[in-house]
Amino acid sequence: MVKKTLLSLAIAATAAGLAGCNISSVQDHDKVDQTAVDAGSGDAQPAVVAPVFNPARSQLPLATDFLLSGTTDGTLVYPDGDVDIFLADGSRNPEYNPVYDAMSDMDGFSTVGQLYIPFSGSLSEGELPAGSVYLVELDYGEAGPKVPDPQINEADPFGGEAAIKAEVVSYADGNLNNSVVRISPTEPLKNNTRYLVVLTNAITDVDGDATVMGSQFKYLIGDDDLLSAALAPVREAVQDWYQLAQGFLVSQGASPSSVTTAYTFTTGGTVEVLSAMAAPGNADAALASTVPAVLQHYLNTTEDDAATQSATVGAILSGAGSSATAAEVIGGHALLSTLPAPSPRASNFPALSATVPVDTSMILDGAASSFITGTIDLPYYSQAPSGAYVDDGINLGDDEHYTCSAETASDAATCAAATLSAANTVIGQWATDADVIENLQLAQGADAADAAEVAAPSENVTNLFPFAQENGKVRTQVLVVEPGGSCAKPGSGWPVVMLAHGITGNRMQNIVLAEQLAAAPNCYASVAIDLPMHGLMPTDMITSGVLGGAPFSGAVPLMAAVNQSAGGIAVTDGGATPGTADSFVELDAATQSLIISGQTVSQRHFGLTADASGALPEAVDGDIDGGEGTAADQSGSLYIDFLHFQTTRDNNRQAVMDLLNLNATIPFMDIDGDGNGGPANTDPDFDASRIYFAGISLGSIIGTQFVAVNNTSAVPANPAGNPALNRVQAAVFSVPGGGLPKLLENSATFGPTIVGALENPDSFNLTQGGSSYESLMYVYQATVDSADPMNFGGLMQLSQTPYTLIESVGDTVIPNSVADAPLAGTDPLISVFAAEQVESGSTIGAGDQVFVKLSDDLSSHSSFAVPDTDANTPETAATFGVLVQHAISRFNGSPALNDGGAGIIEAIPAE
């Protein structure tokens, strides 16, 4: 049975009965007010300066365990967050606040975000000296603090000190004379861990005088009569915190009387959800499946009758020398397949013909490979619009789905509801499969009362209940690039590289890299899908290859070539039958538009793009510039969501699950129509033992998590893992980063747009660097912690995956580092992953985990995606060539790195 410590129904209250301390709201609930108590008036400096800590007036640091008081499901108690985004008529609810909404779903506080503690006056600016601020792990034993009645180790309650940078700053809004102490972790905090914050009088005010304990904190640790009985649990908590702080200082040889304030906060989960989803045995060994992947594929994708299933499974088991019976395997699979674990999914590819696959040279100059487009039915845990699921009973050919119009729908109300469902893409979030574990227990004869104890405590998918509800299957297009020329497919199938594109990109942007990987003598096939809410747009035109030149001259949509590769009409008949409409380019405009429209709604973005506000979806209209009142169509424009933070987190989670399911399915994809040797898969098109990964930008942000989770959840390395997962043998991660909210804010490419939206008086109306702004950033980071690669460094190291991480010095999309946020960017991710720097000519072991720094002048964010042929930039195609050759050598198991003395690879700094 799943451990009750994992699925506990409550976190013990730090201050039982205390109502959640509100963060005051302002007009339209768009700000989070965390302003310190004004001391005096105007510019007056108080006689003494103290940390602000007043529970009675809700003037507290944002991250305190007060907000976990009274929780029933392990998430923060924040009633103002339980507000719907939209009203019944589809209009925006003025009472909705995305910060409050996210807080009410958090299962603890951030492992990466920065803590802000306001003071009642001005402090000496700059970094604080040692002995001023401590952040200390508390020891609650193996059970941890997130269980009913947690027990601290009273004999030795203190764990290690967290690595932090503590400094004095001022908010950009509010009373600028009142300083704030900012505590920035320089290494991610431990997940599901309680930390003690201690401030001392070594912090001095602007005049150099020691700060003091605030009057409210002193009142709460004292014995004076309380003004209200409601403060009794608060006093108990604060007294406990103060005693812990004193004890810690004594253990450090410091004076216990130097404490000015102390409190605790508990971090949330990080890797648990994706790890448990990847392999339920990671949550509880009793949930581990032992059904081989080949049998999972057969049972998942066929509708044979019971007798045929039994005979087929029995034959496969016998051929494998297994002692298991068909009944045991079929029964076990039926039970455990209700869990959301990756498994070989149904895939389909068009029949080979004179026009399928498509020669890559049609869209890329000089290419020798070919490409084909198939589909895979992926479990979708996020929310899709009405009509987007496989077999959901809604026919996209009828005018009743989310792109319908009331003028032509048979039922205007039905059309309106379906259209409104498009908003699911920006307001939806993962919800627990509430009864899945309970039902498993009941199916195995458990008592109903015992089984009920493992029901989900709420709809929130957290480390307390890490299993999401599948909403349906989404049929997703799959690009396969197959080697050509002198390459011959091995008997075990092609070695294959999984490719992942960047934000606002699509799977076809991998075609240049895929062509290089396919070239002889290396002959790697490539497989790619779009990340969630991404895909091709009607405005993506072919600008290279046969179709990119005369007489087409960039006028042929890329979707037309994709449509051909999926078994549709050929783009051109090569002039074989002039004057007949037997090719796309010869069709009338209306028929071409129908084909492109069909392709558009088949993309992962569902035919939706961000509207002019940047927050809500509207239908793709094929306008490259955006018409009046509309925005230009853009892939991925709805991926990062500031209207509903949880959507961004779950887009990342969904992307990881997609790659896990794709990984499990690749060995069973039949791209040549030969049946792969029957149910036993004896003649595969892809080699399950030679799967690799390469990603760029967002593809690497997702890819680092995918590889870390996949390779720590695959068997036999993990006996409780998922037998359907195939080990990724090696990986290349180009220009990833972590600490996502601060990374985005400080991106030269995306930052201005994001900051502009947050400062817009008609939306959030915040001030960058202000108290409410920084509170939003903290809550956003806490929300995405479980899908931020910064928290997956330990898993990556545990996975022992050979990889190369690429950084472009001076990257304008993903910053190398952020001065005011030590855990944002690429550099801190490298540090968390403990990768070793290499340079041109370095000796690199086959199993090494390394990183490369590319020269600022001779590289860019897209250096690994396409060769730079722009004569106006110092970078040349040589950078792409160096990186591709290194990637191929990495996948071949003999990694080499050599720029020929061109200075493309930065030298390792002298120690």
PDB file of C-alpha atoms in Angstrom, residues 309-565:
ATOM      1  CA  GLN A 309      -4.932 -12.087 -25.868  1.00  0.00           C
ATOM      2  CA  SER A 310      -4.230 -15.042 -23.623  1.00  0.00           C
ATOM      3  CA  ALA A 311      -2.698 -17.070 -26.456  1.00  0.00           C
ATOM      4  CA  THR A 312      -0.575 -14.175 -27.735  1.00  0.00           C
ATOM      5  CA  VAL A 313       0.695 -13.173 -24.296  1.00  0.00           C
ATOM      6  CA  GLY A 314       1.410 -16.808 -23.463  1.00  0.00           C
ATOM      7  CA  ALA A 315       3.423 -17.266 -26.655  1.00  0.00           C
ATOM      8  CA  ILE A 316       5.502 -14.147 -25.983  1.00  0.00           C
ATOM      9  CA  LEU A 317       6.133 -15.221 -22.389  1.00  0.00           C
ATOM     10  CA  SER A 318       7.140 -18.690 -23.502  1.00  0.00           C
ATOM     11  CA  GLY A 319       9.497 -17.297 -26.132  1.00  0.00           C
ATOM     12  CA  ALA A 320      11.122 -15.134 -23.489  1.00  0.00           C
ATOM     13  CA  GLY A 321      11.534 -18.070 -21.105  1.00  0.00           C
ATOM     14  CA  SER A 322       9.272 -16.480 -18.490  1.00  0.00           C
ATOM     15  CA  SER A 323       7.534 -18.545 -15.809  1.00  0.00           C
ATOM     16  CA  ALA A 324       4.682 -16.024 -15.510  1.00  0.00           C
ATOM     17  CA  THR A 325       1.268 -17.024 -16.800  1.00  0.00           C
ATOM     18  CA  ALA A 326      -0.756 -15.056 -19.315  1.00  0.00           C
ATOM     19  CA  ALA A 327      -3.547 -14.604 -16.763  1.00  0.00           C
ATOM     20  CA  GLU A 328      -1.128 -13.110 -14.223  1.00  0.00           C
ATOM     21  CA  VAL A 329       0.312 -10.674 -16.728  1.00  0.00           C
ATOM     22  CA  ILE A 330      -3.010  -9.620 -18.231  1.00  0.00           C
ATOM     23  CA  GLY A 331      -4.587  -9.197 -14.805  1.00  0.00           C
ATOM     24  CA  GLY A 332      -1.634  -7.285 -13.392  1.00  0.00           C
ATOM     25  CA  HIS A 333      -1.511  -4.989 -16.380  1.00  0.00           C
ATOM     26  CA  ALA A 334      -5.231  -4.290 -16.158  1.00  0.00           C
ATOM     27  CA  LEU A 335      -4.808  -3.172 -12.563  1.00  0.00           C
ATOM     28  CA  LEU A 336      -1.605  -1.167 -12.799  1.00  0.00           C
ATOM     29  CA  SER A 337      -2.386   0.435 -16.152  1.00  0.00           C
ATOM     30  CA  THR A 338      -4.909   2.592 -14.322  1.00  0.00           C
ATOM     31  CA  LEU A 339      -1.888   4.454 -12.926  1.00  0.00           C
ATOM     32  CA  PRO A 340      -0.556   7.339 -15.058  1.00  0.00           C
ATOM     33  CA  ALA A 341       2.724   5.637 -15.900  1.00  0.00           C
ATOM     34  CA  PRO A 342       4.387   6.038 -19.317  1.00  0.00           C
ATOM     35  CA  SER A 343       3.805   3.054 -21.550  1.00  0.00           C
ATOM     36  CA  PRO A 344       4.045   2.176 -25.243  1.00  0.00           C
ATOM     37  CA  ARG A 345       1.193   4.104 -26.853  1.00  0.00           C
ATOM     38  CA  ALA A 346      -0.740   3.674 -30.056  1.00  0.00           C
ATOM     39  CA  SER A 347       1.192   5.134 -32.979  1.00  0.00           C
ATOM     40  CA  ASN A 348       0.412   5.229 -36.658  1.00  0.00           C
ATOM     41  CA  PHE A 349       2.363   6.083 -39.804  1.00  0.00           C
ATOM     42  CA  PRO A 350       1.154   6.387 -43.399  1.00  0.00           C
ATOM     43  CA  ALA A 351       1.767   3.652 -45.921  1.00  0.00           C
ATOM     44  CA  LEU A 352       4.914   4.059 -47.970  1.00  0.00           C
ATOM     45  CA  SER A 353       4.322   5.293 -51.514  1.00  0.00           C
ATOM     46  CA  ALA A 354       5.913   7.253 -54.307  1.00  0.00           C
ATOM     47  CA  THR A 355       5.365  10.437 -52.286  1.00  0.00           C
ATOM     48  CA  VAL A 356       5.890   9.109 -48.736  1.00  0.00           C
ATOM     49  CA  PRO A 357       8.337   9.558 -47.136  1.00  0.00           C
ATOM     50  CA  VAL A 358       9.291  13.016 -48.418  1.00  0.00           C
ATOM     51  CA  ASP A 359      12.852  13.721 -49.476  1.00  0.00           C
ATOM     52  CA  THR A 360      14.226  16.239 -47.008  1.00  0.00           C
ATOM     53  CA  SER A 361      15.868  17.981 -49.959  1.00  0.00           C
ATOM     54  CA  MET A 362      12.398  19.282 -50.821  1.00  0.00           C
ATOM     55  CA  ILE A 363      12.619  21.647 -47.824  1.00  0.00           C
ATOM     56  CA  LEU A 364      16.375  21.753 -47.086  1.00  0.00           C
ATOM     57  CA  ASP A 365      19.156  22.396 -49.550  1.00  0.00           C
ATOM     58  CA  GLY A 366      21.500  19.458 -50.115  1.00  0.00           C
ATOM     59  CA  ALA A 367      19.738  17.038 -47.748  1.00  0.00           C
ATOM     60  CA  ALA A 368      20.028  13.270 -48.263  1.00  0.00           C
ATOM     61  CA  SER A 369      17.575  12.029 -45.624  1.00  0.00           C
ATOM     62  CA  SER A 370      13.809  11.653 -45.815  1.00  0.00           C
ATOM     63  CA  PHE A 371      11.034  12.459 -43.375  1.00  0.00           C
ATOM     64  CA  ILE A 372       7.657  11.040 -42.540  1.00  0.00           C
ATOM     65  CA  THR A 373       4.911  12.265 -40.220  1.00  0.00           C
ATOM     66  CA  GLY A 374       2.941   9.864 -38.052  1.00  0.00           C
ATOM     67  CA  THR A 375       0.923  10.194 -34.883  1.00  0.00           C
ATOM     68  CA  ILE A 376       1.087   9.050 -31.277  1.00  0.00           C
ATOM     69  CA  ASP A 377      -1.850   9.077 -28.850  1.00  0.00           C
ATOM     70  CA  LEU A 378      -0.475  10.766 -25.734  1.00  0.00           C
ATOM     71  CA  PRO A 379      -2.202  10.814 -22.327  1.00  0.00           C
ATOM     72  CA  TYR A 380      -3.144  14.428 -21.610  1.00  0.00           C
ATOM     73  CA  TYR A 381      -3.165  15.495 -17.968  1.00  0.00           C
ATOM     74  CA  SER A 382      -3.549  19.189 -18.732  1.00  0.00           C
ATOM     75  CA  GLN A 383      -6.833  20.458 -20.109  1.00  0.00           C
ATOM     76  CA  ALA A 384      -7.548  20.644 -23.824  1.00  0.00           C
ATOM     77  CA  PRO A 385     -10.434  22.330 -25.633  1.00  0.00           C
ATOM     78  CA  SER A 386     -13.661  20.518 -26.415  1.00  0.00           C
ATOM     79  CA  GLY A 387     -13.147  18.209 -29.364  1.00  0.00           C
ATOM     80  CA  ALA A 388      -9.377  17.924 -29.028  1.00  0.00           C
ATOM     81  CA  TYR A 389      -9.321  14.469 -27.428  1.00  0.00           C
ATOM     82  CA  VAL A 390      -9.245  11.190 -29.300  1.00  0.00           C
ATOM     83  CA  ASP A 391     -12.632   9.438 -29.147  1.00  0.00           C
ATOM     84  CA  ASP A 392     -14.279  12.132 -27.023  1.00  0.00           C
ATOM     85  CA  GLY A 393     -17.434  11.868 -29.138  1.00  0.00           C
ATOM     86  CA  ILE A 394     -17.016  15.281 -30.732  1.00  0.00           C
ATOM     87  CA  ASN A 395     -16.459  15.348 -34.472  1.00  0.00           C
ATOM     88  CA  LEU A 396     -14.113  18.094 -35.581  1.00  0.00           C
ATOM     89  CA  GLY A 397     -15.803  17.890 -38.954  1.00  0.00           C
ATOM     90  CA  ASP A 398     -19.051  19.154 -37.415  1.00  0.00           C
ATOM     91  CA  ASP A 399     -19.474  22.716 -36.239  1.00  0.00           C
ATOM     92  CA  GLU A 400     -19.801  21.871 -32.554  1.00  0.00           C
ATOM     93  CA  HIS A 401     -16.239  22.010 -31.236  1.00  0.00           C
ATOM     94  CA  TYR A 402     -14.092  24.821 -29.889  1.00  0.00           C
ATOM     95  CA  THR A 403     -13.528  26.528 -33.263  1.00  0.00           C
ATOM     96  CA  CYS A 404     -17.217  26.662 -34.136  1.00  0.00           C
ATOM     97  CA  SER A 405     -19.186  29.824 -34.837  1.00  0.00           C
ATOM     98  CA  ALA A 406     -22.659  30.547 -33.515  1.00  0.00           C
ATOM     99  CA  GLU A 407     -23.864  31.539 -36.963  1.00  0.00           C
ATOM    100  CA  THR A 408     -23.466  28.024 -38.330  1.00  0.00           C
ATOM    101  CA  ALA A 409     -23.829  25.830 -35.249  1.00  0.00           C
ATOM    102  CA  SER A 410     -27.067  23.947 -34.906  1.00  0.00           C
ATOM    103  CA  ASP A 411     -27.124  24.924 -31.267  1.00  0.00           C
ATOM    104  CA  ALA A 412     -25.703  28.325 -30.418  1.00  0.00           C
ATOM    105  CA  ALA A 413     -25.451  27.500 -26.719  1.00  0.00           C
ATOM    106  CA  THR A 414     -23.469  24.350 -27.488  1.00  0.00           C
ATOM    107  CA  CYS A 415     -21.164  26.346 -29.721  1.00  0.00           C
ATOM    108  CA  ALA A 416     -20.653  29.029 -27.083  1.00  0.00           C
ATOM    109  CA  ALA A 417     -19.734  26.435 -24.447  1.00  0.00           C
ATOM    110  CA  ALA A 418     -17.372  24.691 -26.839  1.00  0.00           C
ATOM    111  CA  THR A 419     -15.696  27.961 -27.805  1.00  0.00           C
ATOM    112  CA  LEU A 420     -15.267  28.891 -24.162  1.00  0.00           C
ATOM    113  CA  SER A 421     -13.505  25.551 -23.635  1.00  0.00           C
ATOM    114  CA  ALA A 422     -10.502  26.973 -25.505  1.00  0.00           C
ATOM    115  CA  ALA A 423      -9.762  28.832 -22.277  1.00  0.00           C
ATOM    116  CA  ASN A 424      -8.943  25.449 -20.720  1.00  0.00           C
ATOM    117  CA  THR A 425      -5.493  25.798 -22.256  1.00  0.00           C
ATOM    118  CA  VAL A 426      -4.654  28.757 -20.006  1.00  0.00           C
ATOM    119  CA  ILE A 427      -6.764  28.170 -16.893  1.00  0.00           C
ATOM    120  CA  GLY A 428      -6.490  24.401 -16.539  1.00  0.00           C
ATOM    121  CA  GLN A 429      -4.171  22.500 -14.270  1.00  0.00           C
ATOM    122  CA  TRP A 430      -3.449  18.915 -13.335  1.00  0.00           C
ATOM    123  CA  ALA A 431      -5.935  17.342 -10.962  1.00  0.00           C
ATOM    124  CA  THR A 432      -5.456  14.233  -8.880  1.00  0.00           C
ATOM    125  CA  ASP A 433      -6.760  10.884  -9.995  1.00  0.00           C
ATOM    126  CA  ALA A 434      -8.480  10.877  -6.637  1.00  0.00           C
ATOM    127  CA  ASP A 435      -9.558   7.265  -6.340  1.00  0.00           C
ATOM    128  CA  VAL A 436      -6.881   5.452  -8.315  1.00  0.00           C
ATOM    129  CA  ILE A 437      -4.950   4.066  -5.331  1.00  0.00           C
ATOM    130  CA  GLU A 438      -8.126   3.410  -3.347  1.00  0.00           C
ATOM    131  CA  ASN A 439      -9.582   1.433  -6.244  1.00  0.00           C
ATOM    132  CA  LEU A 440      -6.396  -0.602  -6.575  1.00  0.00           C
ATOM    133  CA  GLN A 441      -6.643  -1.493  -2.918  1.00  0.00           C
ATOM    134  CA  LEU A 442     -10.295  -2.463  -3.232  1.00  0.00           C
ATOM    135  CA  ALA A 443      -9.556  -4.584  -6.294  1.00  0.00           C
ATOM    136  CA  GLN A 444      -7.037  -6.526  -4.262  1.00  0.00           C
ATOM    137  CA  GLY A 445      -9.477  -7.152  -1.419  1.00  0.00           C
ATOM    138  CA  ALA A 446      -8.601  -4.357   0.968  1.00  0.00           C
ATOM    139  CA  ASP A 447     -11.079  -3.235   3.594  1.00  0.00           C
ATOM    140  CA  ALA A 448     -13.033  -0.180   2.395  1.00  0.00           C
ATOM    141  CA  ALA A 449     -12.015   1.897   5.400  1.00  0.00           C
ATOM    142  CA  ASP A 450      -8.330   1.085   4.904  1.00  0.00           C
ATOM    143  CA  ALA A 451      -8.570   1.776   1.187  1.00  0.00           C
ATOM    144  CA  ALA A 452     -10.204   5.143   1.806  1.00  0.00           C
ATOM    145  CA  GLU A 453      -7.168   6.283   3.758  1.00  0.00           C
ATOM    146  CA  VAL A 454      -5.160   6.522   0.535  1.00  0.00           C
ATOM    147  CA  ALA A 455      -7.681   8.589  -1.395  1.00  0.00           C
ATOM    148  CA  ALA A 456      -6.339  11.907  -2.633  1.00  0.00           C
ATOM    149  CA  PRO A 457      -6.722  14.628   0.011  1.00  0.00           C
ATOM    150  CA  SER A 458      -7.614  17.238  -2.642  1.00  0.00           C
ATOM    151  CA  GLU A 459      -7.462  17.955  -6.361  1.00  0.00           C
ATOM    152  CA  ASN A 460      -3.901  19.262  -6.097  1.00  0.00           C
ATOM    153  CA  VAL A 461      -1.217  17.014  -7.595  1.00  0.00           C
ATOM    154  CA  THR A 462       1.633  17.344  -5.119  1.00  0.00           C
ATOM    155  CA  ASN A 463       4.187  15.166  -3.419  1.00  0.00           C
ATOM    156  CA  LEU A 464       1.408  14.212  -0.981  1.00  0.00           C
ATOM    157  CA  PHE A 465      -0.547  12.614  -3.824  1.00  0.00           C
ATOM    158  CA  PRO A 466       1.529  12.575  -7.014  1.00  0.00           C
ATOM    159  CA  PHE A 467      -0.854  10.894  -9.468  1.00  0.00           C
ATOM    160  CA  ALA A 468      -2.671  13.058 -12.023  1.00  0.00           C
ATOM    161  CA  GLN A 469      -5.948  12.249 -13.710  1.00  0.00           C
ATOM    162  CA  GLU A 470      -5.764  11.607 -17.442  1.00  0.00           C
ATOM    163  CA  ASN A 471      -8.359  13.744 -19.209  1.00  0.00           C
ATOM    164  CA  GLY A 472      -8.069  11.865 -22.483  1.00  0.00           C
ATOM    165  CA  LYS A 473      -5.651  11.075 -25.287  1.00  0.00           C
ATOM    166  CA  VAL A 474      -4.412  13.785 -27.641  1.00  0.00           C
ATOM    167  CA  ARG A 475      -3.328  12.596 -31.073  1.00  0.00           C
ATOM    168  CA  THR A 476       0.070  14.209 -31.609  1.00  0.00           C
ATOM    169  CA  GLN A 477       2.059  14.448 -34.825  1.00  0.00           C
ATOM    170  CA  VAL A 478       5.469  12.763 -34.813  1.00  0.00           C
ATOM    171  CA  LEU A 479       8.317  13.745 -37.111  1.00  0.00           C
ATOM    172  CA  VAL A 480      10.693  10.948 -38.066  1.00  0.00           C
ATOM    173  CA  VAL A 481      13.806  11.757 -40.091  1.00  0.00           C
ATOM    174  CA  GLU A 482      15.316   8.601 -41.584  1.00  0.00           C
ATOM    175  CA  PRO A 483      18.883   8.285 -42.899  1.00  0.00           C
ATOM    176  CA  GLY A 484      19.319   7.862 -46.631  1.00  0.00           C
ATOM    177  CA  GLY A 485      22.160   7.567 -49.083  1.00  0.00           C
ATOM    178  CA  SER A 486      24.611   4.830 -48.162  1.00  0.00           C
ATOM    179  CA  CYS A 487      23.038   4.240 -44.744  1.00  0.00           C
ATOM    180  CA  ALA A 488      21.469   0.811 -44.219  1.00  0.00           C
ATOM    181  CA  LYS A 489      19.130   0.112 -41.327  1.00  0.00           C
ATOM    182  CA  PRO A 490      20.707  -2.341 -38.855  1.00  0.00           C
ATOM    183  CA  GLY A 491      18.854  -5.512 -37.970  1.00  0.00           C
ATOM    184  CA  SER A 492      18.127  -4.116 -34.504  1.00  0.00           C
ATOM    185  CA  GLY A 493      16.717  -0.910 -35.983  1.00  0.00           C
ATOM    186  CA  TRP A 494      18.027   2.610 -36.389  1.00  0.00           C
ATOM    187  CA  PRO A 495      19.864   4.267 -33.513  1.00  0.00           C
ATOM    188  CA  VAL A 496      17.611   7.224 -32.747  1.00  0.00           C
ATOM    189  CA  VAL A 497      17.934  10.701 -31.278  1.00  0.00           C
ATOM    190  CA  MET A 498      14.946  12.319 -29.589  1.00  0.00           C
ATOM    191  CA  LEU A 499      14.967  16.019 -30.478  1.00  0.00           C
ATOM    192  CA  ALA A 500      13.245  18.845 -28.572  1.00  0.00           C
ATOM    193  CA  HIS A 501      12.812  22.375 -29.898  1.00  0.00           C
ATOM    194  CA  GLY A 502      12.853  25.756 -28.168  1.00  0.00           C
ATOM    195  CA  ILE A 503      10.040  28.011 -27.037  1.00  0.00           C
ATOM    196  CA  THR A 504       7.912  29.485 -29.850  1.00  0.00           C
ATOM    197  CA  GLY A 505       9.450  26.843 -32.132  1.00  0.00           C
ATOM    198  CA  ASN A 506       8.143  23.589 -33.532  1.00  0.00           C
ATOM    199  CA  ARG A 507       9.346  20.084 -34.318  1.00  0.00           C
ATOM    200  CA  MET A 508      10.269  20.932 -37.932  1.00  0.00           C
ATOM    201  CA  GLN A 509      12.910  23.344 -36.666  1.00  0.00           C
ATOM    202  CA  ASN A 510      14.918  20.251 -35.758  1.00  0.00           C
ATOM    203  CA  ILE A 511      15.250  19.285 -39.405  1.00  0.00           C
ATOM    204  CA  VAL A 512      18.702  20.844 -39.964  1.00  0.00           C
ATOM    205  CA  LEU A 513      20.213  19.049 -36.974  1.00  0.00           C
ATOM    206  CA  ALA A 514      18.377  15.841 -37.860  1.00  0.00           C
ATOM    207  CA  GLU A 515      19.851  15.905 -41.373  1.00  0.00           C
ATOM    208  CA  GLN A 516      23.383  16.118 -39.949  1.00  0.00           C
ATOM    209  CA  LEU A 517      22.718  13.258 -37.548  1.00  0.00           C
ATOM    210  CA  ALA A 518      21.346  11.157 -40.415  1.00  0.00           C
ATOM    211  CA  ALA A 519      24.393  11.570 -42.633  1.00  0.00           C
ATOM    212  CA  ALA A 520      26.662   8.585 -43.261  1.00  0.00           C
ATOM    213  CA  PRO A 521      28.604   7.013 -41.700  1.00  0.00           C
ATOM    214  CA  ASN A 522      26.779   7.729 -38.429  1.00  0.00           C
ATOM    215  CA  CYS A 523      23.239   7.206 -39.727  1.00  0.00           C
ATOM    216  CA  TYR A 524      21.100   8.300 -36.757  1.00  0.00           C
ATOM    217  CA  ALA A 525      17.355   8.565 -37.193  1.00  0.00           C
ATOM    218  CA  SER A 526      15.606  11.377 -35.349  1.00  0.00           C
ATOM    219  CA  VAL A 527      12.180  11.526 -33.707  1.00  0.00           C
ATOM    220  CA  ALA A 528      10.495  14.733 -32.564  1.00  0.00           C
ATOM    221  CA  ILE A 529       7.142  15.936 -31.311  1.00  0.00           C
ATOM    222  CA  ASP A 530       6.014  19.449 -30.485  1.00  0.00           C
ATOM    223  CA  LEU A 531       6.080  20.608 -26.901  1.00  0.00           C
ATOM    224  CA  PRO A 532       2.643  21.397 -25.424  1.00  0.00           C
ATOM    225  CA  MET A 533       0.935  24.455 -26.926  1.00  0.00           C
ATOM    226  CA  HIS A 534       3.481  24.515 -29.773  1.00  0.00           C
ATOM    227  CA  GLY A 535       3.331  23.512 -33.411  1.00  0.00           C
ATOM    228  CA  LEU A 536       3.491  24.700 -36.980  1.00  0.00           C
ATOM    229  CA  MET A 537       1.599  27.798 -38.071  1.00  0.00           C
ATOM    230  CA  PRO A 538       0.024  28.518 -41.478  1.00  0.00           C
ATOM    231  CA  THR A 539       2.509  31.367 -41.770  1.00  0.00           C
ATOM    232  CA  ASP A 540       5.530  29.015 -41.656  1.00  0.00           C
ATOM    233  CA  MET A 541       6.782  28.927 -45.231  1.00  0.00           C
ATOM    234  CA  ILE A 542       9.363  26.755 -46.983  1.00  0.00           C
ATOM    235  CA  THR A 543      12.410  28.907 -47.704  1.00  0.00           C
ATOM    236  CA  SER A 544      15.018  26.261 -48.568  1.00  0.00           C
ATOM    237  CA  GLY A 545      15.300  23.179 -50.729  1.00  0.00           C
ATOM    238  CA  VAL A 546      13.441  22.460 -53.960  1.00  0.00           C
ATOM    239  CA  LEU A 547      10.188  23.980 -52.691  1.00  0.00           C
ATOM    240  CA  GLY A 548      11.942  27.070 -51.379  1.00  0.00           C
ATOM    241  CA  GLY A 549      13.294  28.155 -54.740  1.00  0.00           C
ATOM    242  CA  ALA A 550      11.776  29.125 -58.062  1.00  0.00           C
ATOM    243  CA  PRO A 551       9.029  28.967 -59.068  1.00  0.00           C
ATOM    244  CA  PHE A 552       7.679  28.802 -55.494  1.00  0.00           C
ATOM    245  CA  SER A 553       9.930  31.441 -53.916  1.00  0.00           C
ATOM    246  CA  GLY A 554       8.838  30.989 -50.310  1.00  0.00           C
ATOM    247  CA  ALA A 555       5.116  30.799 -51.088  1.00  0.00           C
ATOM    248  CA  VAL A 556       4.527  27.150 -50.104  1.00  0.00           C
ATOM    249  CA  PRO A 557       3.386  26.555 -46.503  1.00  0.00           C
ATOM    250  CA  LEU A 558       5.550  24.101 -44.565  1.00  0.00           C
ATOM    251  CA  MET A 559       2.314  22.433 -43.537  1.00  0.00           C
ATOM    252  CA  ALA A 560       1.836  21.356 -47.169  1.00  0.00           C
ATOM    253  CA  ALA A 561       5.044  19.308 -47.038  1.00  0.00           C
ATOM    254  CA  VAL A 562       4.073  17.932 -43.629  1.00  0.00           C
ATOM    255  CA  ASN A 563       0.675  17.003 -44.992  1.00  0.00           C
ATOM    256  CA  GLN A 564       2.360  15.060 -47.821  1.00  0.00           C
ATOM    257  CA  SER A 565       4.661  13.293 -45.358  1.00  0.00           C
TER     258      SER A 565
END
